[in-house]
Coordinates of N, CA and C in Angstrom, one line a residue:
Chain A
M1 N -29.1 -59.2 158.3 CA -28.8 -57.8 158.6 C -27.5 -57.4 158.0
S2 N -27.4 -56.1 157.6 CA -26.2 -55.5 157.1 C -25.2 -55.3 158.2
W3 N -23.9 -55.3 157.9 CA -22.8 -55.0 158.9 C -23.0 -53.6 159.5
M4 N -23.6 -52.7 158.7 CA -23.8 -51.4 159.2 C -24.8 -51.4 160.4
T5 N -25.8 -52.2 160.2 CA -26.8 -52.4 161.3 C -26.2 -52.9 162.6
Y6 N -25.2 -53.8 162.5 CA -24.5 -54.3 163.6 C -23.7 -53.1 164.4
I7 N -23.2 -52.2 163.6 CA -22.5 -51.1 164.2 C -23.5 -50.2 164.9
G8 N -24.7 -50.0 164.3 CA -25.7 -49.2 165.0 C -26.2 -49.9 166.3
L9 N -26.3 -51.2 166.2 CA -26.7 -52.0 167.4 C -25.7 -52.0 168.5
A10 N -24.4 -52.1 168.1 CA -23.3 -52.0 169.1 C -23.3 -50.6 169.7
A11 N -23.5 -49.5 168.9 CA -23.5 -48.2 169.4 C -24.6 -48.0 170.5
A12 N -25.8 -48.5 170.1 CA -27.0 -48.4 171.0 C -26.7 -49.2 172.3
T13 N -26.2 -50.4 172.2 CA -25.9 -51.2 173.4 C -24.9 -50.6 174.3
I14 N -23.8 -50.1 173.7 CA -22.7 -49.6 174.5 C -23.1 -48.3 175.2
T15 N -23.8 -47.4 174.5 CA -24.2 -46.1 175.1 C -25.2 -46.4 176.2
T16 N -26.1 -47.4 176.0 CA -27.1 -47.7 177.0 C -26.5 -48.2 178.3
I17 N -25.5 -49.2 178.2 CA -24.9 -49.7 179.4 C -23.8 -48.9 180.0
S18 N -23.4 -47.8 179.2 CA -22.2 -47.0 179.7 C -22.5 -46.3 181.0
H19 N -23.8 -46.1 181.3 CA -24.1 -45.3 182.5 C -24.1 -46.2 183.8
T20 N -24.0 -47.5 183.7 CA -24.0 -48.3 184.9 C -22.8 -48.1 185.8
P21 N -21.5 -47.9 185.2 CA -20.4 -47.8 186.1 C -20.5 -46.6 187.1
Q22 N -21.1 -45.5 186.6 CA -21.2 -44.3 187.4 C -22.2 -44.5 188.6
V23 N -23.3 -45.2 188.3 CA -24.3 -45.6 189.4 C -23.6 -46.4 190.4
I24 N -22.9 -47.5 190.0 CA -22.2 -48.4 190.9 C -21.1 -47.6 191.7
K25 N -20.3 -46.8 191.0 CA -19.3 -46.0 191.7 C -19.9 -45.1 192.8
S26 N -20.9 -44.3 192.4 CA -21.5 -43.4 193.3 C -22.2 -44.1 194.5
W27 N -22.8 -45.2 194.2 CA -23.5 -46.0 195.2 C -22.5 -46.6 196.3
K28 N -21.3 -47.1 195.7 CA -20.3 -47.7 196.6 C -19.6 -46.6 197.4
T29 N -19.1 -45.6 196.8 CA -18.2 -44.6 197.5 C -19.0 -43.6 198.3
K30 N -20.3 -43.4 197.9 CA -21.2 -42.4 198.5 C -20.6 -41.0 198.3
K31 N -19.8 -40.8 197.3 CA -19.2 -39.5 197.0 C -19.6 -39.1 195.5
T32 N -20.1 -37.9 195.4 CA -20.5 -37.5 194.0 C -20.2 -36.0 193.8
K33 N -19.2 -35.5 194.7 CA -18.9 -34.1 194.6 C -18.4 -33.6 193.2
D34 N -17.6 -34.5 192.5 CA -17.1 -34.1 191.2 C -18.0 -34.3 190.1
V35 N -19.2 -34.9 190.4 CA -20.2 -35.2 189.3 C -21.1 -33.9 189.1
S36 N -21.3 -33.6 187.9 CA -22.1 -32.3 187.6 C -23.6 -32.6 187.8
L37 N -24.3 -31.9 188.8 CA -25.7 -32.0 189.0 C -26.5 -31.5 187.8
L38 N -26.0 -30.4 187.2 CA -26.7 -29.9 186.0 C -26.7 -30.9 184.8
M39 N -25.6 -31.6 184.7 CA -25.5 -32.6 183.6 C -26.6 -33.7 183.8
Y40 N -26.7 -34.2 185.1 CA -27.7 -35.3 185.3 C -29.1 -34.8 185.3
I41 N -29.4 -33.5 185.6 CA -30.7 -33.0 185.5 C -31.1 -32.9 184.0
A42 N -30.2 -32.4 183.2 CA -30.4 -32.3 181.7 C -30.5 -33.7 181.1
L43 N -29.5 -34.6 181.4 CA -29.5 -35.9 180.8 C -30.8 -36.7 181.1
A44 N -31.2 -36.7 182.4 CA -32.4 -37.5 182.8 C -33.6 -36.9 182.1
T45 N -33.7 -35.6 182.0 CA -34.8 -34.9 181.3 C -34.8 -35.3 179.8
G46 N -33.6 -35.2 179.2 CA -33.5 -35.5 177.7 C -33.8 -36.9 177.4
V47 N -33.3 -37.8 178.2 CA -33.6 -39.3 178.0 C -35.1 -39.6 178.2
F48 N -35.7 -38.9 179.2 CA -37.1 -39.1 179.4 C -37.9 -38.6 178.2
L49 N -37.5 -37.5 177.6 CA -38.1 -37.0 176.4 C -38.0 -38.0 175.2
W50 N -36.8 -38.6 175.1 CA -36.5 -39.6 174.1 C -37.5 -40.8 174.3
L51 N -37.7 -41.2 175.6 CA -38.5 -42.3 175.9 C -40.0 -41.9 175.5
L52 N -40.4 -40.7 175.9 CA -41.7 -40.2 175.5 C -41.9 -40.2 174.0
Y53 N -40.9 -39.8 173.3 CA -40.9 -39.7 171.8 C -41.1 -41.1 171.3
G54 N -40.3 -42.1 171.9 CA -40.4 -43.5 171.4 C -41.8 -44.1 171.6
V55 N -42.4 -43.7 172.8 CA -43.8 -44.2 173.0 C -44.8 -43.6 172.0
L56 N -44.6 -42.3 171.8 CA -45.5 -41.6 170.8 C -45.4 -42.1 169.4
I57 N -44.2 -42.4 168.9 CA -44.1 -42.9 167.6 C -44.0 -44.5 167.6
K58 N -44.3 -45.1 168.7 CA -44.3 -46.5 168.9 C -43.1 -47.2 168.3
D59 N -41.9 -46.7 168.8 CA -40.6 -47.3 168.3 C -40.0 -48.1 169.4
L60 N -40.0 -49.4 169.3 CA -39.5 -50.3 170.3 C -38.0 -50.1 170.7
P61 N -37.1 -50.0 169.8 CA -35.7 -49.8 170.2 C -35.5 -48.5 171.0
L62 N -36.2 -47.4 170.6 CA -36.1 -46.1 171.3 C -36.7 -46.3 172.7
I63 N -37.8 -47.1 172.9 CA -38.4 -47.3 174.2 C -37.5 -48.1 175.1
L64 N -37.0 -49.2 174.5 CA -36.1 -50.1 175.3 C -34.9 -49.4 175.8
A65 N -34.1 -48.8 174.8 CA -32.8 -48.2 175.2 C -33.0 -47.1 176.2
N66 N -34.0 -46.2 176.0 CA -34.2 -45.1 176.8 C -34.8 -45.4 178.2
S67 N -35.6 -46.5 178.3 CA -36.1 -46.9 179.6 C -34.9 -47.3 180.4
I68 N -34.0 -48.1 179.9 CA -32.8 -48.6 180.6 C -31.9 -47.4 181.0
T69 N -31.6 -46.5 180.0 CA -30.8 -45.4 180.2 C -31.4 -44.4 181.3
F70 N -32.7 -44.3 181.2 CA -33.4 -43.4 182.2 C -33.2 -43.9 183.6
I71 N -33.4 -45.2 183.8 CA -33.2 -45.8 185.2 C -31.8 -45.5 185.7
F72 N -30.8 -45.6 184.9 CA -29.4 -45.4 185.3 C -29.1 -43.9 185.6
T73 N -29.5 -43.1 184.6 CA -29.2 -41.6 184.8 C -30.0 -41.0 185.9
F74 N -31.3 -41.5 186.1 CA -32.1 -41.0 187.2 C -31.5 -41.4 188.5
S75 N -31.0 -42.7 188.6 CA -30.4 -43.2 189.8 C -29.2 -42.4 190.2
T76 N -28.4 -42.0 189.2 CA -27.2 -41.2 189.5 C -27.6 -39.8 190.0
L77 N -28.7 -39.3 189.4 CA -29.2 -38.0 189.8 C -29.6 -38.0 191.3
V78 N -30.4 -39.1 191.6 CA -30.8 -39.2 193.0 C -29.7 -39.3 194.0
L79 N -28.6 -40.1 193.6 CA -27.4 -40.3 194.4 C -26.7 -38.9 194.6
K80 N -26.6 -38.2 193.5 CA -26.0 -36.9 193.5 C -26.7 -35.9 194.4
I81 N -28.0 -35.9 194.4 CA -28.8 -35.0 195.2 C -28.6 -35.5 196.7
K82 N -28.5 -36.8 196.9 CA -28.4 -37.3 198.3 C -27.0 -37.0 198.9
Y83 N -26.0 -37.3 198.1 CA -24.6 -37.1 198.6 C -23.9 -35.8 198.3
G84 N -24.5 -35.0 197.5 CA -24.1 -33.6 197.2 C -22.8 -33.5 196.4
Chain B
M1 N -44.3 -29.5 160.7 CA -43.8 -30.6 161.6 C -44.9 -30.9 162.6
S2 N -45.0 -32.2 163.0 CA -45.9 -32.7 164.0 C -45.4 -32.3 165.4
W3 N -46.2 -32.1 166.4 CA -45.8 -31.8 167.7 C -44.9 -32.9 168.3
M4 N -45.1 -34.1 167.8 CA -44.3 -35.2 168.3 C -42.8 -35.1 167.8
T5 N -42.7 -34.5 166.6 CA -41.3 -34.3 166.1 C -40.6 -33.2 166.9
Y6 N -41.3 -32.3 167.4 CA -40.7 -31.3 168.3 C -40.2 -31.9 169.6
I7 N -41.0 -32.9 170.1 CA -40.5 -33.6 171.3 C -39.2 -34.4 171.0
G8 N -39.1 -35.0 169.9 CA -37.9 -35.7 169.5 C -36.7 -34.8 169.3
L9 N -37.0 -33.6 168.7 CA -35.9 -32.6 168.5 C -35.5 -32.0 169.9
A10 N -36.5 -31.8 170.8 CA -36.1 -31.3 172.2 C -35.3 -32.4 172.9
A11 N -35.6 -33.7 172.7 CA -34.9 -34.8 173.3 C -33.5 -34.8 172.8
A12 N -33.3 -34.7 171.5 CA -32.0 -34.7 170.9 C -31.1 -33.5 171.3
T13 N -31.7 -32.3 171.4 CA -31.0 -31.1 171.7 C -30.5 -31.2 173.2
I14 N -31.5 -31.6 174.1 CA -31.2 -31.6 175.5 C -30.1 -32.7 175.8
T15 N -30.2 -33.9 175.3 CA -29.2 -34.9 175.6 C -27.9 -34.5 175.0
T16 N -27.9 -33.8 173.9 CA -26.6 -33.4 173.2 C -25.9 -32.4 174.1
I17 N -26.6 -31.4 174.6 CA -26.0 -30.3 175.3 C -25.8 -30.7 176.8
S18 N -26.4 -31.8 177.3 CA -26.4 -32.2 178.7 C -24.9 -32.5 179.2
H19 N -24.0 -32.8 178.2 CA -22.7 -33.2 178.6 C -21.7 -32.0 178.9
T20 N -22.2 -30.8 178.5 CA -21.3 -29.6 178.6 C -21.0 -29.3 180.1
P21 N -22.0 -29.3 181.0 CA -21.7 -28.9 182.4 C -20.6 -29.7 183.1
Q22 N -20.6 -31.0 182.7 CA -19.5 -31.9 183.3 C -18.1 -31.5 182.9
V23 N -18.0 -31.1 181.6 CA -16.7 -30.7 181.0 C -16.3 -29.4 181.7
I24 N -17.2 -28.4 181.8 CA -16.9 -27.1 182.5 C -16.5 -27.3 183.9
K25 N -17.3 -28.2 184.7 CA -17.0 -28.4 186.1 C -15.6 -29.1 186.3
S26 N -15.4 -30.1 185.5 CA -14.1 -30.8 185.6 C -12.9 -29.9 185.2
W27 N -13.1 -29.1 184.2 CA -12.1 -28.1 183.7 C -11.8 -27.1 184.8
K28 N -12.8 -26.6 185.4 CA -12.7 -25.5 186.4 C -12.1 -26.0 187.8
T29 N -12.6 -27.2 188.3 CA -12.2 -27.7 189.6 C -11.0 -28.5 189.5
K30 N -10.6 -29.0 188.3 CA -9.5 -29.9 188.2 C -9.6 -31.2 189.0
K31 N -10.9 -31.5 189.4 CA -11.1 -32.7 190.2 C -12.2 -33.6 189.5
T32 N -11.8 -34.8 189.4 CA -12.7 -35.8 188.7 C -12.7 -37.1 189.4
K33 N -12.3 -37.1 190.7 CA -12.2 -38.4 191.4 C -13.5 -39.2 191.5
D34 N -14.7 -38.5 191.6 CA -15.9 -39.2 191.7 C -16.6 -39.5 190.4
V35 N -15.9 -39.1 189.3 CA -16.4 -39.4 188.0 C -15.9 -40.8 187.5
S36 N -16.8 -41.6 187.0 CA -16.4 -43.0 186.6 C -15.6 -43.0 185.3
L37 N -14.4 -43.5 185.3 CA -13.5 -43.6 184.1 C -14.2 -44.6 183.2
L38 N -14.7 -45.7 183.7 CA -15.3 -46.7 182.8 C -16.5 -46.2 182.1
M39 N -17.3 -45.4 182.8 CA -18.4 -44.8 182.1 C -18.0 -44.0 180.9
Y40 N -16.9 -43.1 181.1 CA -16.5 -42.2 180.0 C -15.8 -43.0 178.8
I41 N -15.1 -44.1 179.2 CA -14.5 -44.9 178.1 C -15.7 -45.5 177.3
A42 N -16.7 -46.1 178.0 CA -17.8 -46.7 177.2 C -18.6 -45.7 176.5
L43 N -18.9 -44.6 177.1 CA -19.7 -43.5 176.5 C -19.1 -43.0 175.2
A44 N -17.8 -42.6 175.4 CA -17.1 -42.0 174.2 C -17.0 -43.0 173.1
T45 N -16.8 -44.3 173.4 CA -16.7 -45.4 172.4 C -18.1 -45.5 171.7
G46 N -19.2 -45.6 172.6 CA -20.5 -45.8 172.0 C -20.9 -44.6 171.1
V47 N -20.6 -43.4 171.6 CA -21.0 -42.2 170.8 C -20.2 -42.2 169.5
F48 N -18.9 -42.6 169.5 CA -18.1 -42.6 168.3 C -18.7 -43.6 167.3
L49 N -19.2 -44.8 167.8 CA -19.9 -45.8 167.0 C -21.2 -45.2 166.4
W50 N -21.9 -44.4 167.2 CA -23.2 -43.8 166.7 C -22.8 -42.8 165.5
L51 N -21.7 -42.1 165.7 CA -21.2 -41.1 164.7 C -20.8 -41.9 163.4
L52 N -20.1 -43.0 163.6 CA -19.7 -43.8 162.5 C -20.9 -44.4 161.7
Y53 N -21.9 -44.8 162.5 CA -23.1 -45.4 162.0 C -23.9 -44.3 161.2
G54 N -23.9 -43.1 161.7 CA -24.5 -41.9 161.0 C -23.8 -41.6 159.7
V55 N -22.5 -41.7 159.7 CA -21.7 -41.5 158.4 C -22.1 -42.6 157.4
L56 N -22.1 -43.8 157.9 CA -22.3 -45.0 157.0 C -23.7 -44.9 156.4
I57 N -24.7 -44.5 157.2 CA -26.1 -44.5 156.6 C -26.4 -43.1 156.1
K58 N -25.4 -42.2 156.1 CA -25.6 -40.8 155.7 C -26.8 -40.1 156.3
D59 N -26.9 -40.2 157.7 CA -28.0 -39.5 158.4 C -27.4 -38.3 159.1
L60 N -27.9 -37.1 158.6 CA -27.3 -35.8 159.1 C -27.6 -35.6 160.6
P61 N -28.8 -35.8 161.1 CA -29.1 -35.6 162.6 C -28.2 -36.5 163.4
L62 N -28.0 -37.7 163.1 CA -27.1 -38.6 163.8 C -25.7 -38.1 163.8
I63 N -25.2 -37.6 162.6 CA -23.8 -37.1 162.5 C -23.7 -35.9 163.4
L64 N -24.6 -34.9 163.2 CA -24.5 -33.7 164.0 C -24.5 -33.9 165.5
A65 N -25.6 -34.6 166.0 CA -25.7 -34.8 167.4 C -24.5 -35.5 168.0
N66 N -24.1 -36.6 167.3 CA -23.0 -37.4 167.9 C -21.6 -36.8 167.7
S67 N -21.4 -35.9 166.7 CA -20.1 -35.2 166.7 C -20.0 -34.3 167.9
I68 N -21.1 -33.5 168.2 CA -21.0 -32.6 169.3 C -20.9 -33.4 170.6
T69 N -21.7 -34.5 170.8 CA -21.6 -35.3 172.0 C -20.2 -35.9 172.2
F70 N -19.7 -36.3 171.1 CA -18.3 -37.0 171.2 C -17.3 -36.0 171.7
I71 N -17.3 -34.7 171.2 CA -16.4 -33.7 171.6 C -16.5 -33.5 173.1
F72 N -17.7 -33.5 173.7 CA -17.9 -33.2 175.1 C -17.5 -34.5 175.9
T73 N -17.9 -35.7 175.5 CA -17.6 -36.9 176.3 C -16.1 -37.2 176.2
F74 N -15.5 -37.0 175.1 CA -14.1 -37.3 174.9 C -13.3 -36.3 175.8
S75 N -13.7 -35.0 175.8 CA -13.0 -34.0 176.6 C -13.1 -34.4 178.1
T76 N -14.3 -34.8 178.6 CA -14.4 -35.3 180.0 C -13.5 -36.5 180.2
L77 N -13.4 -37.4 179.3 CA -12.5 -38.5 179.4 C -11.1 -38.1 179.6
V78 N -10.6 -37.2 178.7 CA -9.3 -36.7 178.8 C -9.0 -36.0 180.1
L79 N -9.9 -35.2 180.6 CA -9.8 -34.5 181.9 C -9.7 -35.6 183.0
K80 N -10.6 -36.6 182.9 CA -10.6 -37.7 184.0 C -9.2 -38.4 184.0
I81 N -8.7 -38.7 182.8 CA -7.4 -39.4 182.8 C -6.3 -38.4 183.3
K82 N -6.4 -37.1 183.0 CA -5.4 -36.2 183.5 C -5.5 -36.0 185.0
Y83 N -6.6 -35.8 185.6 CA -6.8 -35.4 187.0 C -7.0 -36.7 187.9
G84 N -7.4 -37.8 187.3 CA -7.5 -39.0 188.1 C -8.8 -39.2 188.9

């Protein structure tokens, strides 16, 4: 693999796992007042469409990365709706 | 263009603009206590690497989407550091 591919893989890995700290924080503190509801509605929708697109074009990296990201962003959305 | 391409474009557009409501909310309320610092450090880093990867492989959609996303996520990170 080219060194450029490693940068792409690092980018994909970091952006995918970047959403876990918000889920953990919201889960622990039960406070989500400063988190934007609109952002998480849009983000979860967009990531779901990326996942759908990945399934349609049968692209494994797209499917994997967006499945994981969807779980985290949707969880944050549920916590935001729950805690307000 | 195939209808599948439109789903990909919708996914890219929605995930790119999804980060604006958080910047606007944090800017207006001056409160970011419930927002995860670690998430925005990781997300801004990951998006910057996507942008770098786009430049390296000369991919215009990657460059465009990640330039815009970087501006929004980095802005939220700055506001989070400022307001705590």
